[in-house]
Every structure is written in C-alpha cells, then in structure tokens.
Amino acid sequence: MNSILSIHTVRFIVLILLQVLLLSHIKFLGYINPYLYILFVLLYPIKNNRMLFIFLSFLLGLSVDLFLDSGGMHAAATLTIAFIRPVALKFSFGSVYEHQTIKFGAIDFGQRLTYITILTVIHHFILFSLDIFNFSKILLILKNTLFSSIFTIILCVLVSIIFSSVNKK
Amino acid sequence: MQQIVNFIIRNKVFLLFLLLFSISIGFTIQSHAYHKSKFINSANFLTGGVYEASNGISDYFDLKEQNKILQEENNVLKSILFNSTTTLDSSYIDTLSFNKKYKFTTAQVIKNSYSQNNNVLTINKGTNDSIKLDLGVITSKGILGIVDNTSSSYATVLSILNTTSRISAQLKKTNHFGSLHWDGVSEKHIQLTEIPEIAPVIVGDTIITSGRSDIFPKGIPIGTVTSFKLDESENYYDVEVSLFNDMTNIEHIYIIENKDAKIIKDLLKKTNE
C-alpha cells in the first residue's frame, strides 16, 4: 500500500513538472501540444476511493492551470474524465473489469488504445472548448482537439509501454 | 430529512464532481475576464519559483540571440546620443530633468506564451521592485503587454496576443487612432479597428501607441500595415498589422511606469462626476 501511494505521489509531481516545463512548450506546427499529465488519471488503480480519486484529479488539473495561467480549464477537463472513467473502462474492457485487477501492461493493446483514446478525446474537447470559449469557432475547437489528441495518444501509449515493461521485470 | 441525507450519501461522488466542476468553470470564466484571475495565476511564490529555476537553465540557450538584440538596441541609442543636436553642458544640471514623467524598470521574461487564445507571460519582478497593476511592458523592438497580476517578486503580463486586451494605437504619420486587438489566429499579426475612413492608410505604414491611455507613452512602435479594408458599417477601416516584435523570442523587457497616471485618473474621475 505504501509503495503504491508513493508511486502515485511521484507520478503526480513528475507529470505536472514535465507538462509545464517541457511539453507545453513543444508547440508542434505552432499550436499542437501533448497533454501527457492525464496519464495519472488513466493509470490510477481501478479499485479506489472514488471521492479521493476525483479530488486528486481536480488538484492535478488545477496545478497545471496555476502554471499555465489558464483559469480552471485543465481542472474541469481532468475532473470530467476522472468522473466518467468507470464508463470508459466498462466500454473498452467489458463489464468484468470490476472483478479483476487489471494490469495495464498485461491487457490487449487494442483495448488499451480504445480506453486511452476515449478519455483523451473527451479531455481535449472540454479543454479546447473552455480555452476558446466561443461556440462560433467550433471548427477551430474540433481541429485543435483532433491534432492534439493524436499527439497525446501516441505519447501516452509510448510512455505506458516503456514503463509497464520495466515494472514486469 | 432522512431521505435528503440518504440522497446525499448515495450521490456523494456526483455531488463532489458537480461542486469541483463548478469551481473550475468559475475559475475559467474569471480568467476570460480582464483583471479577474486573482488566485489562479503563475505570479505566486511556488509557480514563479519553478519558472525562475527553469529559466535559469534555459536562458543560456539563446544568449547569443538575445545579446544581438541588446547590441542592436545599444547601437540605436548610441546613434541617437551622438547625433543629438543639443550640446550638453556638463557644468549645468537642470533640476527639472530629474522629474521625469516615465520611469523604466528592466526585467526578464521567465515564462513566455504565444500559442494560446489568452496569452499571459510571467516576469521576474514584482511589488518589491514597485511593479504595479496596469503598467505598460515593452521590448526594445516594440509593445508587449500590460501588467496584470503581481506578487512580491513575480508578476504576470497580459500579452497583446490576448483576445481580451485592448490598447489604443494610431498611425505614425497622422493622428488618427483606433483600438488594437487580437483575433487569436497568428502570433505575427494583430488587428487595428476603428480607424476612421478619412485616414490616409496605405500598406506599409507604421503603427505606434497613441498615448491616449495613461499606460503607454506616445510613439512606441507596434508594427506595419499589411492590409486593410472597410468594415461592415463602411465608416471605419479594419487594419491588419504585422508586429515588429518576434513574440516567440522575448527575454529582456522594460516596464514603463507613468508617474502622472494617478493625476490623470483623478482628473477623469472628477470630470465624470
């Protein structure tokens, strides 16, 4: 229990620092940034205290907001994916996910990709809607969501593959 | 009563979600309004400290480029100094010249931002260096933004690349003025609206600050006209301005304090009453 707690604390802090110091400055083609910090939400243990999990996700988003001067848009987006995560889990892994503890390194790649894609796209759509804050620019929102999602998904998959293989050994 | 308690316990996760979600939406709406994001900004001790440490490492990477920019500015200043027609008499000091209207403070940008819709920069000077709300910020090449939030040793600057910022600007050759804003598309271009139709605008004209607000002095360069067209009412021009500043490469900045700002504000208040 103790080691699980510390792994998640370290992951929380490392992901925030990585996001604000490095990833938010990539600006590929001028505006495309990956938002890797949602990996914390994706990889959080499935058997958890839901209140704590939702609160932690809010805190994660708010910390990123503090650094990026973006009000509360990251907090809102991260909170939402934390709240709907059980639905996404059920959709991508079937209803059995509650009975077994899923190791993210051990499950099928296709299922994992579906799971990451659903949450990333929802997160990015909320994020850019709140950032641009103007529904007459819906095309710009969708464009940003699409390109940033691709970038984030690739990075999330890569990072989860690299770190899960280390854990197995 | 029992039922209400039961309802709350049953839906506690959803209620917590709703509470936190409305808090974050509240912060977001605040941040879209001018001068409202009091709590969530990068000028506080923790975030400012982290950016300062990171900038301490990363500013070595473009030292050469920044040195070149500073050297160019020195060059311009030298040429003004040596070409000035008034001869300075060293034995005579005009006491009036101590009482300058504008006070300049130098600072460094520790967090730059240009690709979002509402860009905010963080700088390494704060209230300890008498940086206050609503001071103008420029670079050697032109206008940059307005101080938005301050803490003891850091401050955030609302960039001109921010869809909520409005700055008064005019043509250099005539005194026709308009208001400067940004449509969020390109970090190289900014829009100047409300230039009267009678103004002789041509492509390539220089745009400067108008000095009509108490923030910027008159004559700070902004950019050049790249295109212009009449707006829907056909009374005003919408002008597309290409910025002198490379907003993606900013390190050394100057903060301008107008000493008369308070007097002007008081006067305006009296007139309005």
CSV table of C-alpha atoms in Angstrom, one decimal:
chain,number,residue,atom,x,y,z
A,1,MET,CA,0.0,0.0,0.0
A,2,ASN,CA,2.8,2.3,1.0
A,3,SER,CA,4.7,1.8,-2.3
A,4,ILE,CA,1.6,2.3,-4.3
A,5,LEU,CA,0.9,5.6,-2.6
A,6,SER,CA,4.4,6.8,-3.2
A,7,ILE,CA,4.4,5.7,-6.8
A,8,HIS,CA,1.3,7.8,-7.4
A,9,THR,CA,2.7,10.8,-5.5
A,10,VAL,CA,5.9,10.8,-7.5
A,11,ARG,CA,3.9,10.3,-10.8
A,12,PHE,CA,1.6,13.2,-9.8
A,13,ILE,CA,4.5,15.7,-9.3
A,14,VAL,CA,6.7,14.4,-12.1
A,15,LEU,CA,3.8,14.6,-14.6
A,16,ILE,CA,3.0,18.2,-13.6
A,17,LEU,CA,6.6,19.4,-13.9
A,18,LEU,CA,7.1,17.5,-17.2
A,19,GLN,CA,3.9,19.1,-18.6
A,20,VAL,CA,4.6,22.7,-17.6
A,21,LEU,CA,8.3,22.8,-18.1
A,22,LEU,CA,8.7,20.8,-21.3
A,23,LEU,CA,5.5,19.5,-23.1
A,24,SER,CA,3.6,22.8,-23.1
A,25,HIS,CA,6.5,24.4,-25.0
A,26,ILE,CA,6.6,22.0,-27.8
A,27,LYS,CA,4.0,23.8,-30.0
A,28,PHE,CA,4.4,21.5,-32.9
A,29,LEU,CA,3.3,23.4,-36.1
A,30,GLY,CA,2.6,26.4,-33.9
A,31,TYR,CA,-0.2,25.2,-31.7
A,32,ILE,CA,-0.2,21.4,-31.1
A,33,ASN,CA,0.8,20.4,-27.6
A,34,PRO,CA,0.5,17.0,-26.0
A,35,TYR,CA,-1.1,16.9,-22.6
A,36,LEU,CA,0.6,13.9,-21.0
A,37,TYR,CA,-0.4,14.7,-17.4
A,38,ILE,CA,-3.8,12.9,-17.9
A,39,LEU,CA,-1.7,9.7,-17.7
A,40,PHE,CA,-2.2,10.0,-14.0
A,41,VAL,CA,-5.9,9.6,-14.4
A,42,LEU,CA,-5.5,6.8,-16.9
A,43,LEU,CA,-3.2,4.7,-14.8
A,44,TYR,CA,-4.8,5.3,-11.4
A,45,PRO,CA,-5.7,2.0,-9.7
A,46,ILE,CA,-9.2,0.7,-10.6
A,47,LYS,CA,-10.1,-0.3,-7.0
A,48,ASN,CA,-10.0,3.1,-5.3
A,49,ASN,CA,-11.8,5.5,-3.1
A,50,ARG,CA,-13.7,7.4,-5.8
A,51,MET,CA,-14.1,10.6,-3.8
A,52,LEU,CA,-10.3,10.8,-3.3
A,53,PHE,CA,-9.6,10.0,-6.9
A,54,ILE,CA,-11.9,12.7,-8.2
A,55,PHE,CA,-10.5,15.2,-5.8
A,56,LEU,CA,-6.9,14.3,-6.8
A,57,SER,CA,-7.8,14.7,-10.5
A,58,PHE,CA,-9.2,18.2,-9.7
A,59,LEU,CA,-6.0,19.0,-7.9
A,60,LEU,CA,-3.9,17.8,-10.8
A,61,GLY,CA,-5.7,19.9,-13.3
A,62,LEU,CA,-5.7,23.0,-11.0
A,63,SER,CA,-1.9,22.7,-10.5
A,64,VAL,CA,-1.4,22.6,-14.3
A,65,ASP,CA,-3.7,25.6,-14.5
A,66,LEU,CA,-1.7,27.5,-12.0
A,67,PHE,CA,1.4,27.2,-14.1
A,68,LEU,CA,-0.2,27.8,-17.4
A,69,ASP,CA,-2.3,30.8,-16.4
A,70,SER,CA,-5.4,29.1,-17.8
A,71,GLY,CA,-8.0,29.7,-15.1
A,72,GLY,CA,-9.8,26.4,-14.5
A,73,MET,CA,-10.0,24.7,-17.9
A,74,HIS,CA,-7.5,21.9,-17.2
A,75,ALA,CA,-9.2,21.3,-13.8
A,76,ALA,CA,-12.6,21.0,-15.4
A,77,ALA,CA,-11.4,18.7,-18.2
A,78,THR,CA,-9.4,16.4,-15.9
A,79,LEU,CA,-12.2,16.2,-13.4
A,80,THR,CA,-14.7,15.2,-16.1
A,81,ILE,CA,-12.5,12.3,-17.4
A,82,ALA,CA,-11.9,11.1,-13.8
A,83,PHE,CA,-15.7,11.1,-13.3
A,84,ILE,CA,-16.6,9.2,-16.4
A,85,ARG,CA,-13.6,6.8,-16.2
A,86,PRO,CA,-15.7,3.8,-15.0
A,87,VAL,CA,-17.9,4.1,-18.1
A,88,ALA,CA,-14.9,4.2,-20.4
A,89,LEU,CA,-13.4,1.2,-18.5
A,90,LYS,CA,-16.6,-0.8,-18.9
A,91,PHE,CA,-16.8,0.1,-22.6
A,92,SER,CA,-13.3,-0.9,-23.5
A,93,PHE,CA,-12.6,-3.8,-21.2
A,94,GLY,CA,-16.1,-5.3,-20.8
A,95,SER,CA,-18.1,-5.4,-17.6
A,96,VAL,CA,-15.7,-7.9,-16.0
A,97,TYR,CA,-13.2,-5.1,-15.1
A,98,GLU,CA,-14.6,-4.7,-11.7
A,99,HIS,CA,-13.9,-8.3,-10.6
A,100,GLN,CA,-10.3,-8.5,-11.6
A,101,THR,CA,-7.5,-6.1,-11.0
A,102,ILE,CA,-6.3,-5.2,-14.5
A,103,LYS,CA,-2.6,-4.7,-15.0
A,104,PHE,CA,-2.3,-2.2,-17.8
A,105,GLY,CA,0.8,-3.9,-19.1
A,106,ALA,CA,-0.9,-7.2,-19.4
A,107,ILE,CA,-4.0,-6.4,-21.4
A,108,ASP,CA,-4.7,-6.4,-25.1
A,109,PHE,CA,-3.2,-3.5,-27.0
A,110,GLY,CA,-6.4,-2.7,-28.9
A,111,GLN,CA,-8.4,-2.5,-25.7
A,112,ARG,CA,-5.9,-0.2,-24.1
A,113,LEU,CA,-5.8,2.0,-27.2
A,114,THR,CA,-9.6,2.4,-27.1
A,115,TYR,CA,-9.5,3.2,-23.4
A,116,ILE,CA,-6.8,5.9,-23.9
A,117,THR,CA,-8.5,7.3,-27.0
A,118,ILE,CA,-11.9,7.8,-25.4
A,119,LEU,CA,-10.6,9.6,-22.4
A,120,THR,CA,-8.1,11.7,-24.3
A,121,VAL,CA,-10.5,12.9,-26.9
A,122,ILE,CA,-13.1,13.9,-24.2
A,123,HIS,CA,-10.5,15.6,-22.1
A,124,HIS,CA,-9.1,17.6,-25.1
A,125,PHE,CA,-12.6,18.6,-26.4
A,126,ILE,CA,-13.6,20.0,-23.0
A,127,LEU,CA,-10.2,21.7,-22.6
A,128,PHE,CA,-10.3,23.5,-26.0
A,129,SER,CA,-14.0,24.4,-25.7
A,130,LEU,CA,-13.2,26.2,-22.4
A,131,ASP,CA,-10.0,27.7,-23.8
A,132,ILE,CA,-11.5,29.2,-26.9
A,133,PHE,CA,-14.9,29.7,-25.1
A,134,ASN,CA,-16.7,30.6,-28.3
A,135,PHE,CA,-19.1,28.1,-30.0
A,136,SER,CA,-19.0,30.0,-33.3
A,137,LYS,CA,-15.4,28.7,-33.5
A,138,ILE,CA,-16.4,25.1,-33.2
A,139,LEU,CA,-14.3,24.1,-36.2
A,140,LEU,CA,-11.2,25.5,-34.5
A,141,ILE,CA,-12.1,23.6,-31.4
A,142,LEU,CA,-12.5,20.3,-33.3
A,143,LYS,CA,-9.3,20.9,-35.3
A,144,ASN,CA,-7.3,21.5,-32.1
A,145,THR,CA,-8.9,18.5,-30.4
A,146,LEU,CA,-8.1,16.2,-33.3
A,147,PHE,CA,-4.5,17.1,-33.7
A,148,SER,CA,-3.6,17.4,-30.1
A,149,SER,CA,-5.4,14.1,-29.3
A,150,ILE,CA,-3.3,12.3,-31.8
A,151,PHE,CA,-0.1,13.7,-30.3
A,152,THR,CA,-1.2,12.9,-26.7
A,153,ILE,CA,-2.4,9.4,-27.5
A,154,ILE,CA,0.9,8.4,-29.2
A,155,LEU,CA,2.8,9.8,-26.2
A,156,CYS,CA,0.5,8.1,-23.7
A,157,VAL,CA,0.8,4.7,-25.4
A,158,LEU,CA,4.6,5.0,-25.7
A,159,VAL,CA,5.1,6.0,-22.1
A,160,SER,CA,2.8,3.3,-20.7
A,161,ILE,CA,4.5,0.7,-22.8
A,162,ILE,CA,8.0,1.8,-21.7
A,163,PHE,CA,7.2,1.9,-18.0
A,164,SER,CA,5.0,-1.2,-17.8
A,165,SER,CA,7.7,-3.3,-19.3
A,166,VAL,CA,10.1,-2.0,-16.7
A,167,ASN,CA,7.7,-3.0,-14.0
A,168,LYS,CA,7.3,-6.5,-15.2
A,169,LYS,CA,11.0,-7.4,-14.9
B,1,MET,CA,-34.9,14.7,6.4
B,2,GLN,CA,-33.7,11.1,6.4
B,3,GLN,CA,-34.4,10.9,2.7
B,4,ILE,CA,-32.3,14.0,2.0
B,5,VAL,CA,-29.3,12.6,3.9
B,6,ASN,CA,-29.7,9.3,2.1
B,7,PHE,CA,-29.8,11.1,-1.3
B,8,ILE,CA,-26.6,13.0,-0.4
B,9,ILE,CA,-24.8,9.8,0.7
B,10,ARG,CA,-26.0,7.9,-2.4
B,11,ASN,CA,-24.9,10.6,-4.8
B,12,LYS,CA,-21.9,11.9,-3.0
B,13,VAL,CA,-19.5,11.2,-5.8
B,14,PHE,CA,-21.7,13.0,-8.3
B,15,LEU,CA,-22.2,16.0,-6.0
B,16,LEU,CA,-18.5,16.3,-5.4
B,17,PHE,CA,-18.0,16.2,-9.1
B,18,LEU,CA,-20.6,18.9,-9.6
B,19,LEU,CA,-19.0,21.1,-6.9
B,20,LEU,CA,-15.5,20.8,-8.2
B,21,PHE,CA,-16.7,21.2,-11.8
B,22,SER,CA,-18.5,24.5,-11.0
B,23,ILE,CA,-15.4,25.8,-9.1
B,24,SER,CA,-13.2,25.1,-12.2
B,25,ILE,CA,-15.7,26.6,-14.6
B,26,GLY,CA,-15.8,29.6,-12.3
B,27,PHE,CA,-12.1,30.0,-12.5
B,28,THR,CA,-12.2,29.6,-16.3
B,29,ILE,CA,-14.8,32.3,-16.7
B,30,GLN,CA,-12.8,34.6,-14.4
B,31,SER,CA,-9.7,34.1,-16.4
B,32,HIS,CA,-11.6,35.2,-19.5
B,33,ALA,CA,-12.5,38.4,-17.9
B,34,TYR,CA,-9.9,41.2,-17.8
B,35,HIS,CA,-8.0,41.6,-14.5
B,36,LYS,CA,-10.0,39.0,-12.6
B,37,SER,CA,-7.9,35.9,-12.2
B,38,LYS,CA,-6.7,36.7,-8.8
B,39,PHE,CA,-5.9,33.2,-7.4
B,40,ILE,CA,-5.0,31.0,-10.4
B,41,ASN,CA,-2.0,32.8,-11.9
B,42,SER,CA,1.6,32.0,-12.3
B,43,ALA,CA,2.9,35.0,-10.3
B,44,ASN,CA,2.7,33.3,-6.9
B,45,PHE,CA,5.6,32.0,-4.9
B,46,LEU,CA,5.5,28.4,-6.0
B,47,THR,CA,4.9,28.6,-9.7
B,48,GLY,CA,7.1,31.7,-10.1
B,49,GLY,CA,9.9,29.9,-8.2
B,50,VAL,CA,9.7,26.9,-10.5
B,51,TYR,CA,9.7,29.0,-13.7
B,52,GLU,CA,12.6,31.1,-12.4
B,53,ALA,CA,14.6,27.9,-11.8
B,54,SER,CA,13.8,26.5,-15.2
B,55,ASN,CA,14.5,29.8,-16.9
B,56,GLY,CA,17.9,29.9,-15.1
B,57,ILE,CA,18.9,26.9,-17.1
B,58,SER,CA,17.1,27.6,-20.4
B,59,ASP,CA,18.1,31.2,-20.9
B,60,TYR,CA,21.7,30.1,-21.7
B,61,PHE,CA,20.4,28.5,-24.9
B,62,ASP,CA,19.6,31.7,-26.7
B,63,LEU,CA,22.2,34.1,-25.1
B,64,LYS,CA,23.7,34.8,-28.4
B,65,GLU,CA,20.4,35.8,-30.0
B,66,GLN,CA,19.5,38.0,-27.0
B,67,ASN,CA,22.9,39.6,-26.9
B,68,LYS,CA,22.5,40.5,-30.6
B,69,ILE,CA,19.1,42.1,-29.9
B,70,LEU,CA,20.5,44.1,-27.0
B,71,GLN,CA,23.5,45.1,-29.1
B,72,GLU,CA,21.3,46.4,-31.8
B,73,GLU,CA,19.4,48.5,-29.3
B,74,ASN,CA,22.6,49.9,-27.9
B,75,ASN,CA,23.6,50.8,-31.4
B,76,VAL,CA,20.4,52.7,-32.0
B,77,LEU,CA,20.7,54.5,-28.6
B,78,LYS,CA,24.4,55.4,-29.4
B,79,SER,CA,23.5,56.8,-32.7
B,80,ILE,CA,20.8,59.0,-31.1
B,81,LEU,CA,23.2,60.1,-28.4
B,82,PHE,CA,26.0,61.1,-30.7
B,83,ASN,CA,23.8,62.7,-33.4
B,84,SER,CA,21.8,64.8,-30.9
B,85,THR,CA,21.9,68.4,-31.9
B,86,THR,CA,21.7,69.8,-28.3
B,87,THR,CA,25.1,70.1,-26.8
B,88,LEU,CA,25.3,69.0,-23.2
B,89,ASP,CA,26.9,71.4,-20.8
B,90,SER,CA,28.4,69.3,-18.0
B,91,SER,CA,28.7,72.1,-15.6
B,92,TYR,CA,25.0,72.7,-15.6
B,93,ILE,CA,22.4,70.3,-14.4
B,94,ASP,CA,18.8,71.0,-15.0
B,95,THR,CA,17.0,70.1,-11.8
B,96,LEU,CA,13.8,69.8,-13.8
B,97,SER,CA,15.2,66.8,-15.7
B,98,PHE,CA,15.1,64.7,-12.5
B,99,ASN,CA,11.4,64.9,-12.5
B,100,LYS,CA,10.8,62.6,-15.5
B,101,LYS,CA,7.3,61.5,-16.4
B,102,TYR,CA,8.1,57.9,-17.2
B,103,LYS,CA,10.1,55.5,-15.1
B,104,PHE,CA,11.6,52.5,-16.7
B,105,THR,CA,12.4,49.2,-15.0
B,106,THR,CA,14.1,46.3,-16.7
B,107,ALA,CA,13.0,42.7,-16.1
B,108,GLN,CA,13.3,39.2,-17.7
B,109,VAL,CA,10.6,37.0,-19.0
B,110,ILE,CA,10.6,33.7,-17.2
B,111,LYS,CA,7.6,32.2,-18.9
B,112,ASN,CA,6.6,33.1,-22.5
B,113,SER,CA,3.4,32.1,-24.1
B,114,TYR,CA,2.1,32.9,-27.6
B,115,SER,CA,0.1,29.9,-29.0
B,116,GLN,CA,-3.0,30.0,-26.8
B,117,ASN,CA,-6.0,32.2,-27.1
B,118,ASN,CA,-5.3,34.2,-24.0
B,119,ASN,CA,-1.6,34.5,-23.6
B,120,VAL,CA,0.0,35.5,-20.3
B,121,LEU,CA,3.7,36.0,-19.6
B,122,THR,CA,5.4,35.8,-16.3
B,123,ILE,CA,8.3,38.1,-15.4
B,124,ASN,CA,10.8,38.1,-12.5
B,125,LYS,CA,10.0,41.5,-10.9
B,126,GLY,CA,7.1,42.1,-8.5
B,127,THR,CA,5.8,44.5,-5.9
B,128,ASN,CA,9.2,44.5,-4.2
B,129,ASP,CA,10.5,46.4,-7.3
B,130,SER,CA,7.5,48.6,-7.3
B,131,ILE,CA,5.7,46.9,-10.2
B,132,LYS,CA,2.0,47.6,-10.0
B,133,LEU,CA,-1.1,46.7,-11.8
B,134,ASP,CA,-1.7,48.3,-15.2
B,135,LEU,CA,1.9,49.3,-16.0
B,136,GLY,CA,2.9,49.0,-19.7
B,137,VAL,CA,5.5,46.5,-20.8
B,138,ILE,CA,7.7,46.9,-23.9
B,139,THR,CA,10.8,45.3,-25.5
B,140,SER,CA,13.5,47.1,-27.5
B,141,LYS,CA,11.5,46.5,-30.7
B,142,GLY,CA,8.0,47.4,-29.6
B,143,ILE,CA,5.0,46.9,-27.4
B,144,LEU,CA,4.5,43.7,-25.4
B,145,GLY,CA,1.6,44.0,-23.0
B,146,ILE,CA,0.2,45.2,-19.7
B,147,VAL,CA,1.0,44.1,-16.1
B,148,ASP,CA,-2.0,42.0,-14.9
B,149,ASN,CA,-1.2,40.4,-11.5
B,150,THR,CA,1.6,40.9,-9.1
B,151,SER,CA,3.1,39.1,-6.1
B,152,SER,CA,6.1,40.1,-4.0
B,153,SER,CA,8.7,39.1,-6.6
B,154,TYR,CA,6.9,38.0,-9.7
B,155,ALA,CA,4.2,39.5,-12.0
B,156,THR,CA,2.1,38.3,-14.9
B,157,VAL,CA,1.8,40.3,-18.1
B,158,LEU,CA,-1.3,40.2,-20.2
B,159,SER,CA,0.2,39.9,-23.7
B,160,ILE,CA,-1.1,41.9,-26.7
B,161,LEU,CA,-1.7,38.4,-28.1
B,162,ASN,CA,-4.7,38.1,-25.8
B,163,THR,CA,-8.2,38.2,-27.1
B,164,THR,CA,-9.3,40.3,-24.1
B,165,SER,CA,-6.7,43.0,-24.3
B,166,ARG,CA,-7.5,46.4,-25.8
B,167,ILE,CA,-4.8,49.0,-26.5
B,168,SER,CA,-5.1,52.4,-28.1
B,169,ALA,CA,-2.9,52.8,-31.2
B,170,GLN,CA,-2.5,55.3,-34.1
B,171,LEU,CA,-0.9,55.9,-37.4
B,172,LYS,CA,2.6,57.4,-37.2
B,173,LYS,CA,2.1,59.9,-39.9
B,174,THR,CA,-1.3,61.3,-38.8
B,175,ASN,CA,-3.1,61.3,-35.5
B,176,HIS,CA,-6.0,59.0,-36.5
B,177,PHE,CA,-6.3,56.5,-33.7
B,178,GLY,CA,-8.1,53.2,-33.2
B,179,SER,CA,-8.2,50.2,-30.9
B,180,LEU,CA,-5.8,47.3,-31.1
B,181,HIS,CA,-7.0,43.7,-30.5
B,182,TRP,CA,-6.1,40.2,-31.5
B,183,ASP,CA,-8.2,37.6,-33.2
B,184,GLY,CA,-6.2,34.6,-31.9
B,185,VAL,CA,-5.1,33.4,-35.3
B,186,SER,CA,-1.4,34.3,-35.9
B,187,GLU,CA,1.2,35.4,-33.4
B,188,LYS,CA,2.7,37.6,-36.1
B,189,HIS,CA,-0.3,39.7,-36.8
B,190,ILE,CA,-2.7,41.9,-34.8
B,191,GLN,CA,-5.8,43.8,-35.7
B,192,LEU,CA,-6.4,47.5,-35.5
B,193,THR,CA,-10.0,48.6,-35.8
B,194,GLU,CA,-12.0,51.9,-35.6
B,195,ILE,CA,-9.5,53.8,-37.8
B,196,PRO,CA,-11.8,56.4,-39.5
B,197,GLU,CA,-12.4,56.1,-43.2
B,198,ILE,CA,-10.9,59.6,-43.8
B,199,ALA,CA,-7.4,58.4,-42.6
B,200,PRO,CA,-4.9,58.0,-45.4
B,201,VAL,CA,-3.9,54.4,-44.7
B,202,ILE,CA,-1.6,52.7,-47.1
B,203,VAL,CA,0.2,49.3,-46.9
B,204,GLY,CA,3.5,49.6,-45.1
B,205,ASP,CA,2.5,52.5,-42.8
B,206,THR,CA,3.9,52.3,-39.3
B,207,ILE,CA,1.5,51.9,-36.3
B,208,ILE,CA,2.5,53.3,-32.9
B,209,THR,CA,0.9,53.7,-29.5
B,210,SER,CA,-1.3,56.7,-29.2
B,211,GLY,CA,-0.5,57.8,-25.7
B,212,ARG,CA,-4.2,58.4,-25.1
B,213,SER,CA,-4.3,56.0,-22.2
B,214,ASP,CA,-2.2,56.6,-19.1
B,215,ILE,CA,-0.4,53.3,-19.6
B,216,PHE,CA,1.9,53.7,-22.6
B,217,PRO,CA,3.7,56.9,-23.7
B,218,LYS,CA,3.0,58.0,-27.3
B,219,GLY,CA,5.3,56.7,-30.0
B,220,ILE,CA,6.1,53.1,-29.0
B,221,PRO,CA,6.4,51.1,-32.3
B,222,ILE,CA,3.9,48.3,-32.8
B,223,GLY,CA,4.1,47.2,-36.4
B,224,THR,CA,3.4,47.9,-40.1
B,225,VAL,CA,0.2,47.7,-42.1
B,226,THR,CA,0.0,44.6,-44.2
B,227,SER,CA,-3.6,45.0,-45.5
B,228,PHE,CA,-6.8,47.0,-44.7
B,229,LYS,CA,-10.4,47.0,-45.6
B,230,LEU,CA,-13.6,48.9,-44.7
B,231,ASP,CA,-15.7,47.3,-42.0
B,232,GLU,CA,-19.5,46.5,-42.4
B,233,SER,CA,-20.6,50.0,-41.5
B,234,GLU,CA,-18.2,51.4,-44.1
B,235,ASN,CA,-17.1,54.2,-41.7
B,236,TYR,CA,-14.0,52.6,-40.3
B,237,TYR,CA,-11.1,50.6,-41.5
B,238,ASP,CA,-10.1,47.2,-40.2
B,239,VAL,CA,-6.3,47.1,-40.5
B,240,GLU,CA,-4.1,44.0,-40.3
B,241,VAL,CA,-0.8,44.9,-38.6
B,242,SER,CA,2.3,42.8,-38.8
B,243,LEU,CA,4.2,43.1,-35.4
B,244,PHE,CA,7.8,44.4,-35.1
B,245,ASN,CA,8.3,42.1,-32.1
B,246,ASP,CA,9.0,38.4,-32.6
B,247,MET,CA,6.6,37.3,-29.8
B,248,THR,CA,8.2,33.8,-29.8
B,249,ASN,CA,11.6,35.1,-28.8
B,250,ILE,CA,11.4,37.5,-25.8
B,251,GLU,CA,13.8,37.8,-22.9
B,252,HIS,CA,14.7,41.3,-21.8
B,253,ILE,CA,11.8,43.7,-21.3
B,254,TYR,CA,11.2,47.2,-20.0
B,255,ILE,CA,8.3,48.1,-17.7
B,256,ILE,CA,7.1,51.7,-18.0
B,257,GLU,CA,5.5,53.5,-15.1
B,258,ASN,CA,3.7,56.7,-15.9
B,259,LYS,CA,4.2,58.9,-12.8
B,260,ASP,CA,1.2,61.1,-13.8
B,261,ALA,CA,-1.2,58.1,-14.1
B,262,LYS,CA,-2.8,58.8,-10.8
B,263,ILE,CA,-3.3,62.5,-11.5
B,264,ILE,CA,-4.8,61.7,-14.9
B,265,LYS,CA,-7.2,59.1,-13.3
B,266,ASP,CA,-8.3,61.5,-10.6
B,267,LEU,CA,-8.9,64.2,-13.1
B,268,LEU,CA,-11.0,61.9,-15.3
B,269,LYS,CA,-13.0,60.8,-12.2
B,270,LYS,CA,-13.7,64.4,-11.3
B,271,THR,CA,-14.8,65.2,-14.9
B,272,ASN,CA,-17.1,62.2,-14.9
B,273,GLU,CA,-18.8,63.0,-11.7
